[in-house]
Backbone as numpy.savetxt, mean C-alpha at the origin, in Angstrom:
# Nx Ny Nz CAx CAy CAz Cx Cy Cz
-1.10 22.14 -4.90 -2.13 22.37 -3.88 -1.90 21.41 -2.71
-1.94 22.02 -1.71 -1.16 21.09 -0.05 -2.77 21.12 0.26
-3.47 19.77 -0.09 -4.44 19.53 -0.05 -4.52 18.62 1.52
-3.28 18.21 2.05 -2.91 17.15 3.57 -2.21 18.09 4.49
-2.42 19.32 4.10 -1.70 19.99 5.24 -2.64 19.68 6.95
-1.26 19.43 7.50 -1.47 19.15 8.52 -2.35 17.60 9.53
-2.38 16.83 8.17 -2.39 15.22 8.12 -1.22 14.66 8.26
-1.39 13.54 9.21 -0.60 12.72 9.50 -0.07 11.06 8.24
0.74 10.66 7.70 0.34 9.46 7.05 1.11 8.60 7.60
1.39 7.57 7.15 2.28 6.12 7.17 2.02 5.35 6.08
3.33 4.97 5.56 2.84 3.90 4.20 4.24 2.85 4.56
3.81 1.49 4.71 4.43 0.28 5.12 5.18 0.31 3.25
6.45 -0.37 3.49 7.29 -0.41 2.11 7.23 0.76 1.39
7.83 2.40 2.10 7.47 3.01 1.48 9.30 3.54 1.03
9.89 2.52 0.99 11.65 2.93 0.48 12.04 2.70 -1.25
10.95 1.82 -2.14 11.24 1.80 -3.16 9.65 1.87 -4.07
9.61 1.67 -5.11 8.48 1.60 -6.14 7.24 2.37 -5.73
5.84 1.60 -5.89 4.98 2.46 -5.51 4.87 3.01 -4.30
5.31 2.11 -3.09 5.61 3.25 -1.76 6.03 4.14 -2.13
7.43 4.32 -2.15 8.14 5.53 -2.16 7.29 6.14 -3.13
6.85 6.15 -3.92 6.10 7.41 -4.76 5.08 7.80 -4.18
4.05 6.73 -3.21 2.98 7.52 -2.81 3.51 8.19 -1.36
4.81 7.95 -0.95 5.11 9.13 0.10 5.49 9.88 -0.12
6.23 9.86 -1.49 6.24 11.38 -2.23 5.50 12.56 -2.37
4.37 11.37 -3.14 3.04 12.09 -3.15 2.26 12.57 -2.12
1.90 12.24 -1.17 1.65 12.53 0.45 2.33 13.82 0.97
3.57 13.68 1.09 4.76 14.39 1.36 4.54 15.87 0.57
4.10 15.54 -0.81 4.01 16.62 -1.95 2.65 17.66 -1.37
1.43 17.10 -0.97 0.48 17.37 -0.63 0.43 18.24 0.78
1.53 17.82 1.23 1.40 18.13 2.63 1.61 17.95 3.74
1.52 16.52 3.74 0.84 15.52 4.81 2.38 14.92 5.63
2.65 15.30 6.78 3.56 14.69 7.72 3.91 13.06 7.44
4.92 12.56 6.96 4.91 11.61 6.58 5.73 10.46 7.52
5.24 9.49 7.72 6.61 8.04 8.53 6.38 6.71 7.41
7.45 5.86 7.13 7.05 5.14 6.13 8.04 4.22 6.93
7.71 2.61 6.67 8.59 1.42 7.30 9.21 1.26 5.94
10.61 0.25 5.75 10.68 -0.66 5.39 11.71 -1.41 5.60
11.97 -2.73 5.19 12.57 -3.59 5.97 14.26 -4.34 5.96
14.84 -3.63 4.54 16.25 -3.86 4.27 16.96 -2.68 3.82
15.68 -2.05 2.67 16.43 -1.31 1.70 16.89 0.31 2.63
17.84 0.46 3.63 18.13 1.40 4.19 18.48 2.37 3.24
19.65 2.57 2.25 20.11 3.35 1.46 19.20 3.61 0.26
18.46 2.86 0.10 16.91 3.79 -0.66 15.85 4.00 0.68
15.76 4.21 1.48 15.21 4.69 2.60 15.78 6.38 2.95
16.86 6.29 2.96 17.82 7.27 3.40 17.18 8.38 2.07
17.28 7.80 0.85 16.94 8.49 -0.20 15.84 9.21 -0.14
14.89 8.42 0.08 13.23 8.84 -0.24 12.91 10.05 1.13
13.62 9.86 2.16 14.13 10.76 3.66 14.48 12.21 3.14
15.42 12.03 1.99 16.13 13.01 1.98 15.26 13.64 0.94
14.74 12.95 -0.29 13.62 13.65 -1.34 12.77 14.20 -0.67
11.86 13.38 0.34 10.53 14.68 1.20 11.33 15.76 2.08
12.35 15.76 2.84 12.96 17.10 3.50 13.07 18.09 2.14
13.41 17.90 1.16 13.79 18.63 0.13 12.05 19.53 -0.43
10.94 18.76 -0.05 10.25 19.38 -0.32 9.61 20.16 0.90
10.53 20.05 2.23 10.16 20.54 2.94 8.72 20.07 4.38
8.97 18.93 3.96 7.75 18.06 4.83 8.48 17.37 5.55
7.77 17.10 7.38 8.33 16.41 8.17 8.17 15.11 7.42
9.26 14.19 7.70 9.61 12.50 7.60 10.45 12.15 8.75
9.86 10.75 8.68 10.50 9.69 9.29 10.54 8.46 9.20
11.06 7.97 9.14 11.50 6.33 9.01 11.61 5.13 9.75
11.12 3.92 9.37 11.49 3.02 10.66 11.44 1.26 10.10
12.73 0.72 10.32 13.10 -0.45 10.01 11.93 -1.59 10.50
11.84 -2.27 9.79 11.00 -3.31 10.15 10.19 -4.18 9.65
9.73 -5.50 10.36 9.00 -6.64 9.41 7.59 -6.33 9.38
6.95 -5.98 8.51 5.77 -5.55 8.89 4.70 -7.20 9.04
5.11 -8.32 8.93 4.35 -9.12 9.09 4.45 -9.45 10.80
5.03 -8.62 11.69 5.47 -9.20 12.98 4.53 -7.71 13.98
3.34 -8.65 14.46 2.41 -7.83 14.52 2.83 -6.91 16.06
3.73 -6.76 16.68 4.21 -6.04 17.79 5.08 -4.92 17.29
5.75 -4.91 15.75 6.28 -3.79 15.77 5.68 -3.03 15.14
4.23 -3.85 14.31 3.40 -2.62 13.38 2.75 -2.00 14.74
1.96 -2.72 15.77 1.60 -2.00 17.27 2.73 -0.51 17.76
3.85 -1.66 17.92 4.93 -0.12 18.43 5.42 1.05 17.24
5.47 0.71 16.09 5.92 1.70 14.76 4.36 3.10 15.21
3.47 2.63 14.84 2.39 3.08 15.07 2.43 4.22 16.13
2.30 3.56 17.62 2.14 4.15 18.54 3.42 5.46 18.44
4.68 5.30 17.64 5.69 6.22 17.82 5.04 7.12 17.43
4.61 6.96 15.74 4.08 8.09 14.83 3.40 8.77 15.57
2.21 8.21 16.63 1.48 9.06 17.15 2.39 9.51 18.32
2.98 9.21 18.77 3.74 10.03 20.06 4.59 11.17 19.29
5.04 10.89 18.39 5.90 12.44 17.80 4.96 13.14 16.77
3.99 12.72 16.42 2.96 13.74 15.30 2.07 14.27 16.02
1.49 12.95 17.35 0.05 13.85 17.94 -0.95 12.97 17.39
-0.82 12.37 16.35 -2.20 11.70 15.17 -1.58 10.54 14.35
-2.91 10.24 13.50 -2.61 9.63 12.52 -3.86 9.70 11.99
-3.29 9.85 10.63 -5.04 10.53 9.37 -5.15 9.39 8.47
-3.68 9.29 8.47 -3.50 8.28 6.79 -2.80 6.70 6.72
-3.37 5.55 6.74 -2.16 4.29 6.66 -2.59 4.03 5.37
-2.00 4.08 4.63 -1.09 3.21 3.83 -1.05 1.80 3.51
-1.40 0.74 3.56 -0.38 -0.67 3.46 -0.23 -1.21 2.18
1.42 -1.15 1.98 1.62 -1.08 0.79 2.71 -2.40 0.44
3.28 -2.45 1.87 4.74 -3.59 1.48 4.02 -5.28 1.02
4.88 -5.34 -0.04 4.41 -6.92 -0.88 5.16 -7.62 -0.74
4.88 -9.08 -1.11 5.86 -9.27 -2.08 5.69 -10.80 -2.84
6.50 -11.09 -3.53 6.02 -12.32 -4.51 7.55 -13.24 -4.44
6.11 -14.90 -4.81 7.02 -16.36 -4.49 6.23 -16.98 -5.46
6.72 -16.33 -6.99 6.04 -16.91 -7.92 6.39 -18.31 -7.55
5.25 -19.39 -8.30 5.73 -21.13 -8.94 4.22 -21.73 -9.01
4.06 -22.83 -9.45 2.93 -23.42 -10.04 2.90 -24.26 -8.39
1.16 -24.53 -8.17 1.44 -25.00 -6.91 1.64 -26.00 -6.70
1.46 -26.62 -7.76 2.12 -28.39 -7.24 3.91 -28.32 -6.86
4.24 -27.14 -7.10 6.30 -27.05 -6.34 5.79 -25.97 -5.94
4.98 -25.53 -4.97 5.48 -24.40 -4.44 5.59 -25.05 -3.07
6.05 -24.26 -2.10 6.63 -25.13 -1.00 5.44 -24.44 0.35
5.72 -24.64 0.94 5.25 -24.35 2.32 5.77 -22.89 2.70
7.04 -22.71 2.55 7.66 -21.94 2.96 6.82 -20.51 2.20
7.00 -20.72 1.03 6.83 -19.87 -0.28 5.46 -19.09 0.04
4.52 -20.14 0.09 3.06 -20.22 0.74 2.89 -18.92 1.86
4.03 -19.60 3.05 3.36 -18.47 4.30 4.32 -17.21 4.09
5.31 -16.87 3.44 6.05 -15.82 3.41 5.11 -14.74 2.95
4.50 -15.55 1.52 3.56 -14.27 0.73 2.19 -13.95 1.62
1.92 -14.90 2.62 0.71 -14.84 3.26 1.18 -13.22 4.18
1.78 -14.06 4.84 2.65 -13.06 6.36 2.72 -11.51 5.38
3.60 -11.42 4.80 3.99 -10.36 4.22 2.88 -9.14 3.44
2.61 -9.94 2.43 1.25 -9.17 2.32 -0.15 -8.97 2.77
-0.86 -10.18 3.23 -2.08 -10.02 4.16 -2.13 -10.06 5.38
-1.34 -10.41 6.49 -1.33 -10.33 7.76 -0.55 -9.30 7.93
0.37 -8.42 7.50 0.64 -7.00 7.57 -0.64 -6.19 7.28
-1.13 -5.81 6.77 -2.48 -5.13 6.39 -2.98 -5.62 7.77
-3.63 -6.46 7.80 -3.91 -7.03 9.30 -3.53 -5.73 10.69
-2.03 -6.44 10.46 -1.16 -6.09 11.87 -1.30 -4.27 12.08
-1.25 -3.92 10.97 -0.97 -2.21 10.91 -2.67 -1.33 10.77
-3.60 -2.22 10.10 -5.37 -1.69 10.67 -5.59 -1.99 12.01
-5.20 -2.81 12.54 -5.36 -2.92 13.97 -5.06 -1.97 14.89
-3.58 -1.22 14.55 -2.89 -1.25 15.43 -3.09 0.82 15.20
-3.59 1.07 13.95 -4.47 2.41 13.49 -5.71 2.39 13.90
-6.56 1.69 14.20 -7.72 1.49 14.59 -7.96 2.61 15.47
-6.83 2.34 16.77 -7.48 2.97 18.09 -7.09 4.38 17.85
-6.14 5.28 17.30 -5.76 6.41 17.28 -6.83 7.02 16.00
-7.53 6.32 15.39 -8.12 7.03 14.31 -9.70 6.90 14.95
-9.88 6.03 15.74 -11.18 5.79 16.43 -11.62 7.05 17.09
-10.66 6.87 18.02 -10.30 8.62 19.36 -10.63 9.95 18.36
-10.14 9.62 17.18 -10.08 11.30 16.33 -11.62 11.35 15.79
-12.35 10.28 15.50 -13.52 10.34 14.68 -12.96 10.52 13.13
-12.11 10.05 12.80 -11.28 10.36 11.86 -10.52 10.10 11.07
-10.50 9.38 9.54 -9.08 8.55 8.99 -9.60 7.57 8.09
-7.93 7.50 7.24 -8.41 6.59 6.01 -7.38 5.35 5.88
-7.88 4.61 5.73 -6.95 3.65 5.15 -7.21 3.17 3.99
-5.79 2.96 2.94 -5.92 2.79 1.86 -4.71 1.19 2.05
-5.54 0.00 1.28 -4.77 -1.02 1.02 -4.85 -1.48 0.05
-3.26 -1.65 -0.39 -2.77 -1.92 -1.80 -2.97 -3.47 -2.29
-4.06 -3.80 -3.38 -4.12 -5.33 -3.92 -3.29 -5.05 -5.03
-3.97 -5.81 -5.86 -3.76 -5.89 -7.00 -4.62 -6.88 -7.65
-4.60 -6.47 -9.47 -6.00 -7.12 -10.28 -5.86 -8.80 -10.27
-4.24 -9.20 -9.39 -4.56 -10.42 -9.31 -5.24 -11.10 -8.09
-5.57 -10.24 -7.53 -6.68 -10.36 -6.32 -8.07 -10.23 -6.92
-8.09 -10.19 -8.09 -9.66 -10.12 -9.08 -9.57 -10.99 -9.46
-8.67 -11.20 -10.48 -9.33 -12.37 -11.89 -8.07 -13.52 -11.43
-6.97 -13.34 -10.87 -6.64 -14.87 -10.05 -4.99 -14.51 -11.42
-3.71 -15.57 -11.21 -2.83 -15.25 -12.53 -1.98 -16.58 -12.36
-1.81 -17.40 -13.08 -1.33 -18.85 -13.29 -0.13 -18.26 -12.36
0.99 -19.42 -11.20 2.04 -19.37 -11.14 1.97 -18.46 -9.74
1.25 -17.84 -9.30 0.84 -16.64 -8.34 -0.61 -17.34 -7.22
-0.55 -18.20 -7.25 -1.31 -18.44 -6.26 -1.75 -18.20 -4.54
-0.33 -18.04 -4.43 -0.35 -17.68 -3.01 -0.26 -15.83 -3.14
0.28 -15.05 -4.45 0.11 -13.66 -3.94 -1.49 -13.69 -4.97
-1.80 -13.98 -5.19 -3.30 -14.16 -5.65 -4.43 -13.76 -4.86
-3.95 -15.75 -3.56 -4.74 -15.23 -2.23 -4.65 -14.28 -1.38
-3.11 -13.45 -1.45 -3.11 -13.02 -0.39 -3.67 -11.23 -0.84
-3.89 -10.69 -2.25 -4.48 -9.72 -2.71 -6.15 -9.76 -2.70
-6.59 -11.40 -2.92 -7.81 -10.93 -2.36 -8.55 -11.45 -1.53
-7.16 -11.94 -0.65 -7.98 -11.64 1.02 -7.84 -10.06 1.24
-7.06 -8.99 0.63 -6.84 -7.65 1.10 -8.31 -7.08 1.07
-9.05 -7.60 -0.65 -10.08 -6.84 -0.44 -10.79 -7.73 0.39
-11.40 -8.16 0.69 -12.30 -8.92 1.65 -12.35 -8.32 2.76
-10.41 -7.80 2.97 -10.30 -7.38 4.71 -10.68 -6.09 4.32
-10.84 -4.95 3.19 -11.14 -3.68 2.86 -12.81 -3.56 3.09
-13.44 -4.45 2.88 -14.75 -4.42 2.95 -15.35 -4.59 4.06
-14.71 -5.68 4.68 -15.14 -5.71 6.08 -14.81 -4.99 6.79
-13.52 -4.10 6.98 -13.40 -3.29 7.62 -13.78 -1.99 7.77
-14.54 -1.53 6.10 -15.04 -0.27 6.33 -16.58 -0.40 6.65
-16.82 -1.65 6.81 -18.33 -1.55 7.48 -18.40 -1.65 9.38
-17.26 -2.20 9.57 -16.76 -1.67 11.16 -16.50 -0.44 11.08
-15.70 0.16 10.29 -15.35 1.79 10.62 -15.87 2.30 10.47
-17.11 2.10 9.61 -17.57 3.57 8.57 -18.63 4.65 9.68
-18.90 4.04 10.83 -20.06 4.62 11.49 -18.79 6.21 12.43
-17.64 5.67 12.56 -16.71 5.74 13.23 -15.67 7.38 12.19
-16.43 7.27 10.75 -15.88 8.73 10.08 -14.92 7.97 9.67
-14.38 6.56 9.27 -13.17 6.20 8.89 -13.34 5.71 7.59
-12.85 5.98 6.56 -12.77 5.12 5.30 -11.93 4.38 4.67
-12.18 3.04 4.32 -11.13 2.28 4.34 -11.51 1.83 2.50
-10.18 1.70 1.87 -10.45 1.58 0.51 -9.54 0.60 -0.08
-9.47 -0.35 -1.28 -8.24 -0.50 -1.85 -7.77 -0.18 -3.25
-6.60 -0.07 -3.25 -6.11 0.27 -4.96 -5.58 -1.31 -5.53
-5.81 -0.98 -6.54 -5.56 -2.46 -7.56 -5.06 -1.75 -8.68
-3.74 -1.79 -8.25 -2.46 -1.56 -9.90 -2.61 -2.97 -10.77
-2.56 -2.72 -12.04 -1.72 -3.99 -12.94 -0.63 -4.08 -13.21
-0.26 -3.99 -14.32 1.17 -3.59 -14.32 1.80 -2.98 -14.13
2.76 -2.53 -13.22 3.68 -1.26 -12.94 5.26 -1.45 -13.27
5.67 -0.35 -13.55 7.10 -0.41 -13.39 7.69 -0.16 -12.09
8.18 -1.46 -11.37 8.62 -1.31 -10.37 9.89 -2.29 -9.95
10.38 -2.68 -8.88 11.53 -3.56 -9.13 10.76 -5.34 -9.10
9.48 -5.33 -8.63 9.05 -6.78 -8.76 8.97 -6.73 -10.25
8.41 -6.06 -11.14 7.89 -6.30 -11.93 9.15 -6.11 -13.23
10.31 -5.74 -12.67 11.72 -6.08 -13.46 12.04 -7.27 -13.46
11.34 -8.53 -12.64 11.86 -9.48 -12.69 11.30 -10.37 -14.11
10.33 -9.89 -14.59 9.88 -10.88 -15.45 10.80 -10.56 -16.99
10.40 -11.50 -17.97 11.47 -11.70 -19.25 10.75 -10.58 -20.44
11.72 -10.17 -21.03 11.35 -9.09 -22.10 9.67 -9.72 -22.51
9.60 -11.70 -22.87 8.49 -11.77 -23.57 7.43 -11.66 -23.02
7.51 -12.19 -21.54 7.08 -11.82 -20.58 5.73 -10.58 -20.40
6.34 -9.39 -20.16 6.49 -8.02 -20.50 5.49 -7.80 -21.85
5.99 -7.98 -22.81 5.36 -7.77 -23.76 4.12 -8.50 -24.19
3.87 -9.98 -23.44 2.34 -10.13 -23.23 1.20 -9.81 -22.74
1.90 -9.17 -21.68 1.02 -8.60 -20.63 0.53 -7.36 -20.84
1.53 -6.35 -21.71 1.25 -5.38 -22.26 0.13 -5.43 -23.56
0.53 -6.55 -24.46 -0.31 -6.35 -25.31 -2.10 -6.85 -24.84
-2.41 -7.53 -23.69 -3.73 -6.99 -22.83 -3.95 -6.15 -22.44
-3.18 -4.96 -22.32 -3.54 -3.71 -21.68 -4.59 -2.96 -23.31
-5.39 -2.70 -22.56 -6.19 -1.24 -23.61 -5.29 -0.24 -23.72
-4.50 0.42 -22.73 -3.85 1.71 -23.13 -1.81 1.20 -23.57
-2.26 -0.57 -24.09 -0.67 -0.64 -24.07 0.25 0.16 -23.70
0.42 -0.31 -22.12 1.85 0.30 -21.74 1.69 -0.23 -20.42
2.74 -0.27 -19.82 2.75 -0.34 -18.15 2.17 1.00 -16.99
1.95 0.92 -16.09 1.30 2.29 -15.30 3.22 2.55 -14.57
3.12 3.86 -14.53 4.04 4.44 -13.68 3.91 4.38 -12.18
4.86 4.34 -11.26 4.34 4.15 -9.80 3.55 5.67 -9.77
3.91 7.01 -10.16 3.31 7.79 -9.83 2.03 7.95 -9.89
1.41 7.43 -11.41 -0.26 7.11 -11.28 -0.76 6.12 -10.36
-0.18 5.62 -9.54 -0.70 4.96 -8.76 -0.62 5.89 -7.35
0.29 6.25 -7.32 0.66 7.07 -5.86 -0.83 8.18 -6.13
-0.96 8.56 -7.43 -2.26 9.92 -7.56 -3.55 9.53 -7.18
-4.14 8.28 -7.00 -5.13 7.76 -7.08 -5.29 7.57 -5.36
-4.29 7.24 -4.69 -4.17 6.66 -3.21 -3.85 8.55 -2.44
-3.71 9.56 -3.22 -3.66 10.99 -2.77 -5.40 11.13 -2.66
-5.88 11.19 -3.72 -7.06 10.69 -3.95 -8.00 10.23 -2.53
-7.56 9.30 -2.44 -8.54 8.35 -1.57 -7.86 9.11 -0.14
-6.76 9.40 0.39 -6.42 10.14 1.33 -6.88 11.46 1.53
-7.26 12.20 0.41 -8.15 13.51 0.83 -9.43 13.59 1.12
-10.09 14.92 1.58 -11.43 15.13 2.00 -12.31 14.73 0.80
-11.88 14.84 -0.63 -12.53 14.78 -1.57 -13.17 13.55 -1.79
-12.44 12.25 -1.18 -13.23 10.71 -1.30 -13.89 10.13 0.05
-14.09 11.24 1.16 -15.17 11.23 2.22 -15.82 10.50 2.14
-17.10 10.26 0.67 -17.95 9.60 1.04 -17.40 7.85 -0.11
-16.41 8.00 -0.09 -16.34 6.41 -0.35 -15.79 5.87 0.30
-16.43 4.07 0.78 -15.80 3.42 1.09 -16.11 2.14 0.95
-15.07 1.00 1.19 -15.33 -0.23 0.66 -15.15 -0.73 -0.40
-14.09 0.32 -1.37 -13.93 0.09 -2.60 -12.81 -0.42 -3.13
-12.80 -1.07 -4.46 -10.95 -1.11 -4.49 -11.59 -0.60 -6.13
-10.36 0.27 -6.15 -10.26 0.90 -7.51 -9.47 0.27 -7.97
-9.53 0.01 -9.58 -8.61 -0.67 -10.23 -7.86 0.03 -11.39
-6.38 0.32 -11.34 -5.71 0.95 -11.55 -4.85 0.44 -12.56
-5.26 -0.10 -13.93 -4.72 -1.00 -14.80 -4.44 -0.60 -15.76
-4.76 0.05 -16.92 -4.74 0.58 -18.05 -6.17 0.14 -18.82
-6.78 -0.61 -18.09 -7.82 -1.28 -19.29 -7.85 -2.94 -18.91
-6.77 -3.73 -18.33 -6.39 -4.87 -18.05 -7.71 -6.10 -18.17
-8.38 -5.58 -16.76 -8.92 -6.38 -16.94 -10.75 -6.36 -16.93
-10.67 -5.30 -17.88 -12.13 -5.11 -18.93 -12.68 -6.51 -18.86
């Protein structure tokens, strides 16, 4: 069911893991798709060539999403070659695990920049084209360690729940405006961050899950289809949490 026909989206880091699946998913639905991300060209090229295959416009575009002039200009393209924008996305992460007495400075503002001042840079810069329409959703990606906090993760900790903070406040600016702004909170996923940790690792974290197992990027991409259709209209301000049971 092409439930986004004729919606516009964008999802920041959308060349590997849960990006690329929820532009799949987008893509699958309907919905005209542009997705950034910032090295991985030849899984870019990929995920390009998977939505043409289903027959949905794509496009692509290199870039830092913490560098708030190209989420401004990425933006403004989408709308110069679509006409709109219905759907953002912000999805690109990333992690500088260490305990904070060694974590460095550096470590600190990378995870800041990267994950919360992107969200930042790219609601801003959607604001005005979704304002003009009376119209649009944004969905931003935390995670449950933006809830209950996770030893070693401090700085992507803060920077998941400053996301919701910025989800809440922002849909009480938008909401008069027809805009709904939401976030998703995965736990564990199989994705390439989450290959980094050790078999035992892995298997602790799992055995907290209620539905023992890890989530697939695709149940996560279904939930953010979800919040992008007419069907979650009247929510906003929310972050759904997308865990298995985690953190009951």
């Amino acid at each position: 069911m092409r439930t986004l026909e004729h919606k516009v989206a964008l999802v920041t880091g959308g060349s590997r893991g849960i990006g690329k699946a929820i532009a799949l998913e987008l893509a699958g639905a309907g919905a005209r798709v542009a997705f950034t991300y910032r090295q991985a060209s030849h899984e870019a090229q990929k995920v390009l060539d998977d939505i043409r295959a289903k027959g949905s416009e794509v496009v692509a575009f290199q870039s830092d999403a913490a560098v708030h002039s190209q989420a401004k200009e990425i933006v403004e393209k989408v709308v110069a070659q679509f006409g709109r924008l219905d759907i953002l996305v912000n999805n690109v992460g990333t992690t500088r695990d260490g305990l904070l007495m060694r974590m460095s400075e550096e470590d600190w503002d990378a995870v800041i920049s990267t994950n919360l001042k992107s969200v930042f840079n790219f609601a801003k810069a959607a604001c005005r084209p979704m304002v003009s329409q009376r119209s649009g959703k944004i969905i931003n990606m935390t995670s449950v360690a933006g809830l209950v906090g996770n030893a070693g993760q401090s700085n992507y900790a803060a920077s998941k729940a400053g996301i919701i903070g910025f989800t809440k406040s922002l849909a009480k600016e938008l909401g008069s405006r027809n805009i709904q702004v939401n976030a998703v909170a995965p736990g564990l996923v199989e994705t390439d961050l989450t290959s980094k940790l050790t078999d035992d690792q892995k298997k602790v974290m799992v055995e907290a899950i209620p539905l023992q197992r890890p989530a697939k990027p695709e149940e996560i991409a279904s939930v953010v289809l979800y919040l992008s259709s007419s069907s979650s209209d009247y929510i906003t301000g929310q972050v759904i949490t997308v865990d298995g049971g985690m953190v009951l």
